[in-house]
mmCIF file of C-alpha atoms in Angstrom:
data_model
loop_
_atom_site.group_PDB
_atom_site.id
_atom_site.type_symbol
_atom_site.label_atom_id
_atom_site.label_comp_id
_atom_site.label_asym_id
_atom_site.label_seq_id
_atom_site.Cartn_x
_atom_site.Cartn_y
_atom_site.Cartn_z
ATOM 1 C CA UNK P 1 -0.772 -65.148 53.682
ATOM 2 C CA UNK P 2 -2.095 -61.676 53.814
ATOM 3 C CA UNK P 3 -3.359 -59.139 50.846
ATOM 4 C CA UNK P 4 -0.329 -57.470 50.491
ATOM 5 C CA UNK P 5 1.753 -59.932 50.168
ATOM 6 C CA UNK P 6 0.493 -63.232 48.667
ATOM 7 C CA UNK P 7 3.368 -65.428 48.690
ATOM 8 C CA UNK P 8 3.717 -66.938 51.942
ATOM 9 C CA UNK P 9 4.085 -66.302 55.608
ATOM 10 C CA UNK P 10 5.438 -63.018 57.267
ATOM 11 C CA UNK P 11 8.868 -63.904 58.376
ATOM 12 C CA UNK P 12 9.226 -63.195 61.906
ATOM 13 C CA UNK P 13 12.414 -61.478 62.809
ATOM 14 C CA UNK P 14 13.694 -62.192 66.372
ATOM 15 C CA UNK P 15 16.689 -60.074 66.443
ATOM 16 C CA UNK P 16 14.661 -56.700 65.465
ATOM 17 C CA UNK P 17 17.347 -54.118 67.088
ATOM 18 C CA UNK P 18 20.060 -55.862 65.386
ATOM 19 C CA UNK P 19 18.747 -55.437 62.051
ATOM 20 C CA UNK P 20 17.809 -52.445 62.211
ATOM 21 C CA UNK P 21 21.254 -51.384 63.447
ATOM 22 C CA UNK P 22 22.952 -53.052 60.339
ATOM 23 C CA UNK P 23 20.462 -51.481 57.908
ATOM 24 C CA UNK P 24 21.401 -48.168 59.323
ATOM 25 C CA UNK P 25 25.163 -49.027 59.333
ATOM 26 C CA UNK P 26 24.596 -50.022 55.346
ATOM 27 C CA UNK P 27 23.249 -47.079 54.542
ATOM 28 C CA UNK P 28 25.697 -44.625 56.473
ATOM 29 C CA UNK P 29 28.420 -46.578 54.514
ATOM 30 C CA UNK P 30 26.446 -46.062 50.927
ATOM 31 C CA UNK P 31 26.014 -42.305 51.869
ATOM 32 C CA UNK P 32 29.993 -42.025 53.004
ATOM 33 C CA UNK P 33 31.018 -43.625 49.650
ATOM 34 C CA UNK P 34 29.092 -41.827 47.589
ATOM 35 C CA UNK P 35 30.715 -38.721 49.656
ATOM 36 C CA UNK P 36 33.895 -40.263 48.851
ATOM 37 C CA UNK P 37 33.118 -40.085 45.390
ATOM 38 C CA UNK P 38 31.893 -36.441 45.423
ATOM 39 C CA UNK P 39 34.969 -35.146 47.472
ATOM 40 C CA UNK P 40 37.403 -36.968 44.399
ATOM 41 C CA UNK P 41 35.776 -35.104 41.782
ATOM 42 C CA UNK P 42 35.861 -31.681 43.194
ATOM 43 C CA UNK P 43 39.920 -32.294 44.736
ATOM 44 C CA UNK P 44 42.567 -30.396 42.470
ATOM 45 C CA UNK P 45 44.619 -32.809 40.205
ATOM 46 C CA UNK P 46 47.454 -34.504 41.468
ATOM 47 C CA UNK P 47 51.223 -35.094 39.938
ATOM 48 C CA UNK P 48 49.618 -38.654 39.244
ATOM 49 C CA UNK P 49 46.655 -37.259 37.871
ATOM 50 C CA UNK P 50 48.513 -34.773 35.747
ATOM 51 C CA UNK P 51 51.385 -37.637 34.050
ATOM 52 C CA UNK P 52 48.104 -39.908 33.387
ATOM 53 C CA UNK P 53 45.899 -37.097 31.528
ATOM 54 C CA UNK P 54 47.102 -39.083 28.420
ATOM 55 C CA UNK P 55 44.634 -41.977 29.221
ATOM 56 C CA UNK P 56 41.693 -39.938 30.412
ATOM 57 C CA UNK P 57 38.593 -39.208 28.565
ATOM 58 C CA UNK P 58 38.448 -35.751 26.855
ATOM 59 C CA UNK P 59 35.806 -33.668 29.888
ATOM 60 C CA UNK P 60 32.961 -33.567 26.357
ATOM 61 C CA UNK P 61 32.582 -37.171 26.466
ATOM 62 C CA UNK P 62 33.112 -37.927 30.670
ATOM 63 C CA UNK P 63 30.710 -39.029 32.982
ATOM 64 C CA UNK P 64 28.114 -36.909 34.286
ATOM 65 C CA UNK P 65 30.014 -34.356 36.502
ATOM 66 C CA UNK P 66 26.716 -33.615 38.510
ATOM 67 C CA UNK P 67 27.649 -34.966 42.278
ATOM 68 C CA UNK P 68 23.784 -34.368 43.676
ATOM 69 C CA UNK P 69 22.069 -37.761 43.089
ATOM 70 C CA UNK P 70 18.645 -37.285 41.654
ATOM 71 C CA UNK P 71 15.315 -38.855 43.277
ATOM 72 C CA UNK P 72 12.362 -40.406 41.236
ATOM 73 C CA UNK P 73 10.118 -37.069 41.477
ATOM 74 C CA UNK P 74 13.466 -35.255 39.743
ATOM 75 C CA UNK P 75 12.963 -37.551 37.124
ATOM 76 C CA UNK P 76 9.473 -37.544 36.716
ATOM 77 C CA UNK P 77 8.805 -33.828 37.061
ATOM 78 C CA UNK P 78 8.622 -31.912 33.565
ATOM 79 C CA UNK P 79 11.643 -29.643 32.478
ATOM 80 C CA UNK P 80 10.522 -26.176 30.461
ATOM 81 C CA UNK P 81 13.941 -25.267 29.488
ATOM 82 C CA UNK P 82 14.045 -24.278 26.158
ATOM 83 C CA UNK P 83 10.103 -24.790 25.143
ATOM 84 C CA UNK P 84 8.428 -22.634 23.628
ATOM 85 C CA UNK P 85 4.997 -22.284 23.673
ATOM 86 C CA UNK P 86 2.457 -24.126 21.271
ATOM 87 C CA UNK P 87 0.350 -21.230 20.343
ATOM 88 C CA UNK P 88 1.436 -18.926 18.006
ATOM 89 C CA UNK P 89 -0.104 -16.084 17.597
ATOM 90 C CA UNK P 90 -0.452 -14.919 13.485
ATOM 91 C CA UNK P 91 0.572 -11.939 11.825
ATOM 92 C CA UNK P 92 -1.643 -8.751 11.661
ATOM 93 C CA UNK P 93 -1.589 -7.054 8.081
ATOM 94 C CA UNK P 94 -3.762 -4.621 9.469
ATOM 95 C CA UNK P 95 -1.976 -1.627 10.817
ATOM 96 C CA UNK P 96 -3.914 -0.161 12.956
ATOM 97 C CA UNK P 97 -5.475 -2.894 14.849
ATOM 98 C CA UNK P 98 -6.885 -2.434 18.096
ATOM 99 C CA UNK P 99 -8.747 -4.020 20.576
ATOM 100 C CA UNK P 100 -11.745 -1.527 21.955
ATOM 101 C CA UNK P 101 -11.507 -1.490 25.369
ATOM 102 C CA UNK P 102 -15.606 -1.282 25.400
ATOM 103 C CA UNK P 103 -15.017 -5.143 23.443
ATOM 104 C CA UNK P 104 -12.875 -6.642 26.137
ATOM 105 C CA UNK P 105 -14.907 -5.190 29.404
ATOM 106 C CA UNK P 106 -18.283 -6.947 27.245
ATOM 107 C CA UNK P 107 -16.212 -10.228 27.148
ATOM 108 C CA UNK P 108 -15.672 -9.981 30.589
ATOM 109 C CA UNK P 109 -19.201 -9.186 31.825
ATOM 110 C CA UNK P 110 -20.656 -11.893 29.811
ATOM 111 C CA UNK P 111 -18.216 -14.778 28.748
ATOM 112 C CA UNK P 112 -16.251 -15.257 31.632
ATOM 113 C CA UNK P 113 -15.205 -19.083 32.901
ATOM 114 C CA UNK P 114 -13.587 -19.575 36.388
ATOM 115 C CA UNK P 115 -12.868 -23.176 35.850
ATOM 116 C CA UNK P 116 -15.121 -24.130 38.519
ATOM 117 C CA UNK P 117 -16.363 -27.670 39.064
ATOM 118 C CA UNK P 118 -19.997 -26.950 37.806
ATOM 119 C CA UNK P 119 -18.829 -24.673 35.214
ATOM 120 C CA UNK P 120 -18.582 -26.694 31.498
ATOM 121 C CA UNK P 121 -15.517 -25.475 28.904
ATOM 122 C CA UNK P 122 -17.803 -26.408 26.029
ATOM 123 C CA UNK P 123 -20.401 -23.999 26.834
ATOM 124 C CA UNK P 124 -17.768 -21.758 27.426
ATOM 125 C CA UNK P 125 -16.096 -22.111 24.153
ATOM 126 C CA UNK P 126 -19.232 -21.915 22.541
ATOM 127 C CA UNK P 127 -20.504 -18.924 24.094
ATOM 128 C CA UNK P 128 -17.240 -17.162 23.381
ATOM 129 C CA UNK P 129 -16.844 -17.859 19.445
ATOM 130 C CA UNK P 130 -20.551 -16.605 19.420
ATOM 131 C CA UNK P 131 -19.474 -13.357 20.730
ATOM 132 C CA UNK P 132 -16.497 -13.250 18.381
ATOM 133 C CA UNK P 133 -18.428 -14.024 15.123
ATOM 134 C CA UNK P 134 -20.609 -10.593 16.250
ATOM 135 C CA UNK P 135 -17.701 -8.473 15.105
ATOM 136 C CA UNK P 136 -15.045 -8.281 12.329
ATOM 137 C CA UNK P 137 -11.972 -5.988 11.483
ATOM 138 C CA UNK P 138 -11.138 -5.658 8.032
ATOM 139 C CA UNK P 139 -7.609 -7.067 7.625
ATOM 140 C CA UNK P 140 -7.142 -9.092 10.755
ATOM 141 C CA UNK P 141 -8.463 -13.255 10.508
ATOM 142 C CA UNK P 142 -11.001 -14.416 13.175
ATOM 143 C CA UNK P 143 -7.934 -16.795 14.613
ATOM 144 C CA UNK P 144 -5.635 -13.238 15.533
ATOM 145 C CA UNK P 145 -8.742 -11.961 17.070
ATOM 146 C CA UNK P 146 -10.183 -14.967 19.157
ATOM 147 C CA UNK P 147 -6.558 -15.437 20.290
ATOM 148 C CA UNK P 148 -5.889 -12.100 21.355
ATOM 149 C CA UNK P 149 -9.466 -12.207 23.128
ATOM 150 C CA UNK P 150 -9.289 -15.491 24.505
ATOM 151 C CA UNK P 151 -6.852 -14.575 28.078
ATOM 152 C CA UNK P 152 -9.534 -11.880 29.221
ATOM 153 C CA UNK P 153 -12.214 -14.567 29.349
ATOM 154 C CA UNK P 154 -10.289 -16.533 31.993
ATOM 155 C CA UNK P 155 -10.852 -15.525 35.612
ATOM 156 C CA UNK P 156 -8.992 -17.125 39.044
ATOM 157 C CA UNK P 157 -8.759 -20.519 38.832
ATOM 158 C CA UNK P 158 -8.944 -21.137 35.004
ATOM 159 C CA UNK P 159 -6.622 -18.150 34.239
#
């Protein structure tokens, strides 16, 4: 009995070569069919083929025509397609509303955040909405402008 495996006794294989040999061979032969398999999807129909097209499945509802087989990482990894992102950024009524450039270079002097280790987000986000509740432009809500602010605060790391 070891830690890893808590069942029983190691079984001792005696014939080490030869197993390994016919796990190899197993595998070649799983890779070769599912070549097989691969090479009939992408081959031209046949007479046969084209006389039995009566009993096939229309190609909307057939199997999934993708020959690469997918690993668990594939699976597990996020897809972006077709997201969008979660922040929205609101409407303006204001028409001319600009940021001063003087009022971006101050955020960036004094409420930067690199996303360091000993650097905390809370003090961060606290420091920030201090320095955007020092200014207001008629026509525009505090959300447009903290939002619009918020990217030039970031620096390496956290950005």
């Amino acid at each position: 009995m070891t830690r890893r495996n808590p069942s029983g006794l190691l079984l001792f294989d005696e014939e080490i070569d030869r197993t390994v040999r016919r796990n190899q061979r197993e595998i070649r032969r799983s890779l070769r069919y599912t070549e097989n398999e691969q090479e009939d999807d992408t081959q031209p129909p046949t007479e046969e083929m084209a006389e039995n097209q009566g009993n096939q499945l229309p190609p909307a509802i057939a199997v999934n025509q993708n020959p690469a087989p997918r690993t668990m990482y594939d699976y597990a990894k996020p897809s972006l397609t077709g997201t969008e992102s979660s922040i929205v950024r609101p409407t303006v009524a204001a028409n001319t509303f600009e940021l001063k450039p003087n009022t971006i270079q101050m955020i960036q002097q004094f409420v930067q955040f690199d996303g360091l280790q000993d650097e905390d987000p809370n003090v961060h986000l606290t420091n920030f909405l201090e320095f955007c509740d020092t200014f207001k432009i008629n026509g525009v809500s505090d959300d447009a402008i903290r939002l619009r602010l918020f990217s030039f605060s970031l620096r390496n790391k956290a950005k």
